[in-house]
Each structure stands twice: as structure tokens, then as C-alpha cells.
Tab-separated table of C-alpha atoms in Angstrom:
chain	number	residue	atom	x	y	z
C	256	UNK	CA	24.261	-29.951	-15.000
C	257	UNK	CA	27.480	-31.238	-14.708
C	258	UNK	CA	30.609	-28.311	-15.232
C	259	UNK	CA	33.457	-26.095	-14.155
C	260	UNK	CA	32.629	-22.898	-12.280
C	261	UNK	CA	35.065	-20.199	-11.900
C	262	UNK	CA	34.436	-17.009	-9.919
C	263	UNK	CA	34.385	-14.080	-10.513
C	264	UNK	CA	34.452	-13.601	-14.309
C	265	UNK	CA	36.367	-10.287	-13.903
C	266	UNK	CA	38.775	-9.365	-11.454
C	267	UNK	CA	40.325	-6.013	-10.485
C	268	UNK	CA	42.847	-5.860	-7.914
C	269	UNK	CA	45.786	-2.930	-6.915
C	270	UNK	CA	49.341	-3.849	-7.218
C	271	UNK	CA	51.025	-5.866	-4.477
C	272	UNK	CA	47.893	-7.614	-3.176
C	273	UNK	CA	47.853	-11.173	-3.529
C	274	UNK	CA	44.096	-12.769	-4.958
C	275	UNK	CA	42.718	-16.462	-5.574
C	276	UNK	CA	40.769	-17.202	-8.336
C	277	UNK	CA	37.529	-19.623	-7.462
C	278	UNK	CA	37.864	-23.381	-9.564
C	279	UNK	CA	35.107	-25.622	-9.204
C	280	UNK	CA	34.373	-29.030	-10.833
C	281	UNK	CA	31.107	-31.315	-10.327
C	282	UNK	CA	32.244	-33.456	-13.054
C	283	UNK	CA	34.045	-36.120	-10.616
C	284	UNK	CA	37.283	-35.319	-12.422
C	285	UNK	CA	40.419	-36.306	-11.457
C	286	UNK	CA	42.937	-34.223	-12.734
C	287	UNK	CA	42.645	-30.572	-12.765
C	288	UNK	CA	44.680	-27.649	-14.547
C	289	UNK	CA	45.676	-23.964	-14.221
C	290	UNK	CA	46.373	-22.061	-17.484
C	291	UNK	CA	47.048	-18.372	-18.512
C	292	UNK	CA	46.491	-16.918	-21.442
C	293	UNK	CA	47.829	-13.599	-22.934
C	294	UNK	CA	46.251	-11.545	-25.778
C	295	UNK	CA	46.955	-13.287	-29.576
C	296	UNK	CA	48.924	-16.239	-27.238
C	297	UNK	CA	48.420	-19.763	-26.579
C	298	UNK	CA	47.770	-21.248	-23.240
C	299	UNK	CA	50.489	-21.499	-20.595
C	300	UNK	CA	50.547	-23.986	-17.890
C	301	UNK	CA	50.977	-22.686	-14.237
C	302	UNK	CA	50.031	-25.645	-12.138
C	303	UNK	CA	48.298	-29.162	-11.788
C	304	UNK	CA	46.931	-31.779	-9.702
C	305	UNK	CA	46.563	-35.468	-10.921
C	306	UNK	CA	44.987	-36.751	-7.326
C	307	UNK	CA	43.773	-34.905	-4.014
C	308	UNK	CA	46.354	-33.145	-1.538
C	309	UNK	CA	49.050	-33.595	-4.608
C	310	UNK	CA	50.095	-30.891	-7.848
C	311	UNK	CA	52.661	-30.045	-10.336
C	312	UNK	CA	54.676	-26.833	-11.150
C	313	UNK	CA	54.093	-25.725	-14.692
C	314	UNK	CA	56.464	-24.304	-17.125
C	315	UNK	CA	55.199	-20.682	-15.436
C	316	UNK	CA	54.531	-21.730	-11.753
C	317	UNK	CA	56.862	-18.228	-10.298
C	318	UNK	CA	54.338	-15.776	-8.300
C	319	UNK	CA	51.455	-18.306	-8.136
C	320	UNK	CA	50.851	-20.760	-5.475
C	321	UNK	CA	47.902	-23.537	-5.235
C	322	UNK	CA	45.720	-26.172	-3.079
C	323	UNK	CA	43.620	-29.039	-3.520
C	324	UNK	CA	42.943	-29.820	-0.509
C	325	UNK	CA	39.136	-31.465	-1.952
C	326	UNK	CA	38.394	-33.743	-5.407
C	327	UNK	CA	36.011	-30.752	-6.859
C	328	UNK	CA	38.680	-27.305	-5.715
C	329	UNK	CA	41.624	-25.812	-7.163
C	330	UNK	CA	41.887	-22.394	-6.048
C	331	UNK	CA	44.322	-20.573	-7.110
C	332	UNK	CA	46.672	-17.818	-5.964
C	333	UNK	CA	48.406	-15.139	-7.736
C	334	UNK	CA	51.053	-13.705	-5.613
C	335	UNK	CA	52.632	-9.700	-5.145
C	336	UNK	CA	55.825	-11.874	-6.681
C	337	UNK	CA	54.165	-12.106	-9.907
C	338	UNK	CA	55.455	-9.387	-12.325
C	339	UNK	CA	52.861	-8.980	-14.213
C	340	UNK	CA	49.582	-10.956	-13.086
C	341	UNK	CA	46.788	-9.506	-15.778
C	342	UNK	CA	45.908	-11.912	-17.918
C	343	UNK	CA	42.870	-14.274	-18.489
C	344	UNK	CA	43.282	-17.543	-16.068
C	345	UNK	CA	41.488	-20.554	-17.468
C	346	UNK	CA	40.850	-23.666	-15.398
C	347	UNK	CA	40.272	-26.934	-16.788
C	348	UNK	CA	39.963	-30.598	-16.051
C	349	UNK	CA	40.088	-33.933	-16.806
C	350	UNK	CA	38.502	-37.600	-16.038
C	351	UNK	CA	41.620	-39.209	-15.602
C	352	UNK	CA	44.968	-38.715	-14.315
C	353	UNK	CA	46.157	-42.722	-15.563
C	354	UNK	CA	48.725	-42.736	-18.383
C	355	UNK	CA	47.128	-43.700	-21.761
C	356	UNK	CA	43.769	-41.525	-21.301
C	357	UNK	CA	42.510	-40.343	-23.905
C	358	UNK	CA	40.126	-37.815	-22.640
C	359	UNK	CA	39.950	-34.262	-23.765
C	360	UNK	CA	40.429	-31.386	-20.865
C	361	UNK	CA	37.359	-29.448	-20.111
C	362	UNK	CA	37.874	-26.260	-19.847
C	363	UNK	CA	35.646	-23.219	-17.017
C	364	UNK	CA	34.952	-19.868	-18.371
C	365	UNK	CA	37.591	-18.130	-17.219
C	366	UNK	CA	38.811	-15.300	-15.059
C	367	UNK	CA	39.983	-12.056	-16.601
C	368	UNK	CA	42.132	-10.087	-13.639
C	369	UNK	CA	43.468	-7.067	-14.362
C	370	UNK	CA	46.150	-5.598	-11.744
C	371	UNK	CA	46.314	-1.936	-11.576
R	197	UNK	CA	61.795	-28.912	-24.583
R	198	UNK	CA	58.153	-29.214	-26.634
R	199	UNK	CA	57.726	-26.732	-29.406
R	200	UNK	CA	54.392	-26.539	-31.680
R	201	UNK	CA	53.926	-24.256	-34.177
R	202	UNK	CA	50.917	-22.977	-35.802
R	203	UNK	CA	50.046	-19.900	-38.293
R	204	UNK	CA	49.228	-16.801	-36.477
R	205	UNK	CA	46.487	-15.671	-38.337
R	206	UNK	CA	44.348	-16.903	-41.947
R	207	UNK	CA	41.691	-15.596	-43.377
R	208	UNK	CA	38.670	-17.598	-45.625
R	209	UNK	CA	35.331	-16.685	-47.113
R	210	UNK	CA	32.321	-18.348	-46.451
R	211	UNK	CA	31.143	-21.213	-47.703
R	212	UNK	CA	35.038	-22.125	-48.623
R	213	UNK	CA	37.313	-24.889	-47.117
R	214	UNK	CA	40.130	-24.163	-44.417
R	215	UNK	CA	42.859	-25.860	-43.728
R	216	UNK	CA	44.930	-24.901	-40.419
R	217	UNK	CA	48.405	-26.707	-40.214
R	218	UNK	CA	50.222	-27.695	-36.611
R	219	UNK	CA	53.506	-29.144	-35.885
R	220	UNK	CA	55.069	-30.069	-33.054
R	221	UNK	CA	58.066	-31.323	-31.542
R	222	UNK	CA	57.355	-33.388	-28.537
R	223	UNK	CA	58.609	-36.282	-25.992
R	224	UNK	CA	56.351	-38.520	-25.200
R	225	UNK	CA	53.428	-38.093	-27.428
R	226	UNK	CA	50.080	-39.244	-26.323
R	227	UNK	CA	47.771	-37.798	-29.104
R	228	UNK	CA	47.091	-34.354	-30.584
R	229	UNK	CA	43.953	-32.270	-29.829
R	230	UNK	CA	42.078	-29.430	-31.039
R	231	UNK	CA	40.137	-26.956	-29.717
R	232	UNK	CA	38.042	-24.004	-31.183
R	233	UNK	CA	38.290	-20.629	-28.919
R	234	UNK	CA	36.012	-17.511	-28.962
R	235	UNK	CA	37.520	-14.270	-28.048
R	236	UNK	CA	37.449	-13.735	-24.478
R	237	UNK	CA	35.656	-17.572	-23.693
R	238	UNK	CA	37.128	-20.607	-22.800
R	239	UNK	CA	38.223	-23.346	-25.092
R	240	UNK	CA	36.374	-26.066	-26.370
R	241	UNK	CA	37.070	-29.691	-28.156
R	242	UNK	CA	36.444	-30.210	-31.331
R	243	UNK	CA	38.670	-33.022	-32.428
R	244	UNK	CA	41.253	-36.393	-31.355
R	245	UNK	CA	43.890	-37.940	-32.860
R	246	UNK	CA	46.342	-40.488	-31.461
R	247	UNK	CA	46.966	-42.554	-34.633
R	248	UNK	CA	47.541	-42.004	-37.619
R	249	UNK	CA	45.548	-40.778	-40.349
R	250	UNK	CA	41.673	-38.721	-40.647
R	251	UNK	CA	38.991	-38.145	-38.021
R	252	UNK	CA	35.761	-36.580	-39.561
R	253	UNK	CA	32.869	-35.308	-37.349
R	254	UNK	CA	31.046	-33.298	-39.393
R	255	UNK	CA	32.448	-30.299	-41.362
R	256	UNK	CA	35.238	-30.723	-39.185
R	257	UNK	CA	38.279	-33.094	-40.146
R	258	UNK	CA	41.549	-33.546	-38.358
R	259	UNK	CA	44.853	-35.575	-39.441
R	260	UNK	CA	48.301	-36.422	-37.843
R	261	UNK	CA	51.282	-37.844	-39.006
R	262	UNK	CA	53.588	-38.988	-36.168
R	263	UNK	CA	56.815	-39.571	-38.284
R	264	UNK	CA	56.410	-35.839	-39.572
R	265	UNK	CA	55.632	-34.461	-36.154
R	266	UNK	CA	52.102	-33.041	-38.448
R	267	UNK	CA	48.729	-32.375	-37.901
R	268	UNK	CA	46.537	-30.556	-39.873
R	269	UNK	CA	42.444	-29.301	-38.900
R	270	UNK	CA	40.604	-29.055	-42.036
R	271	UNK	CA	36.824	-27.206	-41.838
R	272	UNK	CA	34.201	-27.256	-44.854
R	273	UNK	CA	31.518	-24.891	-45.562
R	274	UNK	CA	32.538	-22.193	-43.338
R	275	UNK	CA	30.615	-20.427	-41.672
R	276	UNK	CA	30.858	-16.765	-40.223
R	277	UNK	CA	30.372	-18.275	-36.807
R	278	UNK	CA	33.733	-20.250	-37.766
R	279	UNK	CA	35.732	-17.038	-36.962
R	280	UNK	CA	37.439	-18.276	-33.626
R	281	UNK	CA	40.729	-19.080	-33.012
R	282	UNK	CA	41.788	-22.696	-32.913
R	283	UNK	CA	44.367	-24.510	-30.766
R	284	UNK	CA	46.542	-27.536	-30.956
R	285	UNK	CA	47.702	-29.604	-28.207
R	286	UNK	CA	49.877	-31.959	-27.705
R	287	UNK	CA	49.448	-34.696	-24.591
R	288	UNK	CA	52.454	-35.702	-23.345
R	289	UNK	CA	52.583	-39.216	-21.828
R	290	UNK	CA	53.433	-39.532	-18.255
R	291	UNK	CA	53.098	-36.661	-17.424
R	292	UNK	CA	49.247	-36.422	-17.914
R	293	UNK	CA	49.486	-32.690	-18.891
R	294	UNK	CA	48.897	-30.467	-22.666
R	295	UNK	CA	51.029	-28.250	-24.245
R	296	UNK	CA	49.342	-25.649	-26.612
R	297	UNK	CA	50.310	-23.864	-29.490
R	298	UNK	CA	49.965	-20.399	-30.096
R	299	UNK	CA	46.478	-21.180	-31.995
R	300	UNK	CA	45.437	-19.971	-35.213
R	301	UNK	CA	43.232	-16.860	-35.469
R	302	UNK	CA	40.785	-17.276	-38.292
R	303	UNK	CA	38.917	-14.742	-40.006
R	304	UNK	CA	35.629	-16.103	-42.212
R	305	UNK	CA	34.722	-13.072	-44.523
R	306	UNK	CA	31.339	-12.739	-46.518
């Protein structure tokens, strides 16, 4: 079955260590996305990657850092910089990267990390 | 900047019809999306629009109007499983990337 995989579904980590979240896609996508989401909000975009070994700063990129260094990975990294990391990280992606697409993003489960 | 607005919260009883309202204020537009979100999972599609006027699928129905910057996601005979919150986006050409509203939290009572 064809999907986005991210590991582990919750996270716990002590303040000023730095942690990646896990973003896997089998679906042959091209683009792929980094979101957070806090409680009763909408989702924020911290990074993302139209094309291999290229990404994108979002409109909340400060204290996070990325790769995508292969077609199916985006790991991501949230930094001792970021004030205030808990949240739940969703990744997501999408067939094409081309302007005029019309596809929908897909979206993984999601990470929930909570910083102590 | 891009700004989209949606009602925090609504509530409806079964069986009724919904209507959940977005606008947005956007450069660039390169359709509007919507997606239906369970507490604590991730998002998923329920509906496109790039031109104007109604998309049905089912008890779901979604409009936009691009001169009023409106898009509205209409759901019939709800059902208790309905109680989700739901999302708009907003593609923004060239750039290949969403912006999301706040969503809508929606409460289906007995």
C-alpha cells in the first residue's frame, strides 16, 4: 500500500536537545511538506521541498532545520533554538511540484512531541 | 500577506444540514481545498474547487466565488461521525505551497 509513514507517533524529549522527526513517502511524490499544528489552530508551514537536494523556508522555519537528500525522505529537525517545540508535526505530500497542479496534499499521521 | 478566515466553532444535530463558510485573501490563487480533521489524526481531502461555482460528492458540497474571495463547505444528513474539524486551504500559484485556515470545529449533537 502506497502512503506516508512518520515515526514515532509520540515523542518526548528534555529541553535543549535537538530531535528529527521520521517522513516517509512511497507514493513517488514530488513535493513534500512540513506543518505544525497547535491545539484549536490551523496548520502552519515550517518547510518544503518541490524536487530532491532543494526546499523552502515557511512562514515558521526559526529553530527547525531540514534535508532531502532522497525522492521518498524529509526528516525533519527541531532545534534547542526553538522556543517552544511541543506541538503535533504533520508531514504531507504531493504528486507534483509544476505550477497549475491540481492535486490535493496527502497528509502522514503525525508526530505529537512534547518537550519537557 | 494571505489571510483566511473561518468560524471557530458550530454546532448541528443530526440528520440536519451544515454549512461552514471560508474566506480568504490571497495572491496568486490556484484553487481552494478542504479537508476534514479528527482530533489528534491527520487531515484528509474531502473536496476541490478552482472555478467557480458547486462540487457535490456525496453529502458533501463545496462552492467558491473568486470575485468575493468565498467559499463555503456545505454537509447533508449529518452524521455523529461528522464531528471533526474542517480546514480550508488556499493554493497559491507559483509557489506550489497551502495556506490553512484556522478550521472549523464542528459539533453534531443527537
Amino acid at each position: 500500500d502506497g502512503g506516508i509513514t512518520q515515526s514515532p507517533k509520540y515523542l518526548f524529549r528534555k529541553e535543549g536537545q535537538n530531535v528529527t522527526l521520521s517522513c516517509e513517502q512511497n507514493l513517488n511524490h514530488d513535493a513534500m511538506y512540513w506543518y505544525r499544528q497547535d491545539p484549536g489552530q490551523g496548520l502552519r508551514l515550517i518547510y518544503y521541498s518541490q524536487i530532491v537536494n532543494d526546499f523552502q523556508k515557511g512562514d515558521i522555519a526559526e529553530g527547525y532545520s531540514v534535508s532531502r537528500e532522497k525522492k521518498e525522505s524529509f526528516p525533519l529537525t527541531v532545534t534547542s533554538a526553538q522556543k517552544n517545540p511541543t506541538a503535533f508535526y504533520l508531514c504531507a505530500s504531493r504528486p507534483s511540484w509544476q505550477e497549475g497542479t491540481t492535486d490535493e496534499q496527502f497528509f502522514g499521521p503525525g508526530t505529537r512531541l512534547t518537550v519537557l | 500577506g494571505q489571510n483566511i478566515d473561518q468560524p471557530t466553532e458550530m454546532t448541528a444535530t443530526e440528520g440536519a444540514i451544515v454549512q461552514i463558510n471560508c474566506t480568504y485573501q490571497t495572491s496568486g490563487f490556484n484553487g481552494l481545498f478542504w479537508y476534514q480533521q479528527h482530533a489528534g489524526e491527520a487531515p484528509t481531502f474531502l473536496s476541490y474547487n478552482v472555478l467557480d461555482g458547486l462540487e457535490e460528492k456525496g453529502r458533501f458540497s463545496s462552492f467558491l466565488s473568486r470575485s468575493k474571495g468565498y467559499s463555503y463547505l456545505l454537509l447533508k444528513e449529518l452524521q455523529m461521525k461528522d464531528s471533526a474539524s474542517y480546514l480550508c486551504a488556499v493554493d497559491i500559484y507559483n509557489f506550489n505551497k497551502f495556506y490553512f485556515g484556522s478550521g472549523t470545529k464542528l459539533n453534531v449533537k443527537p
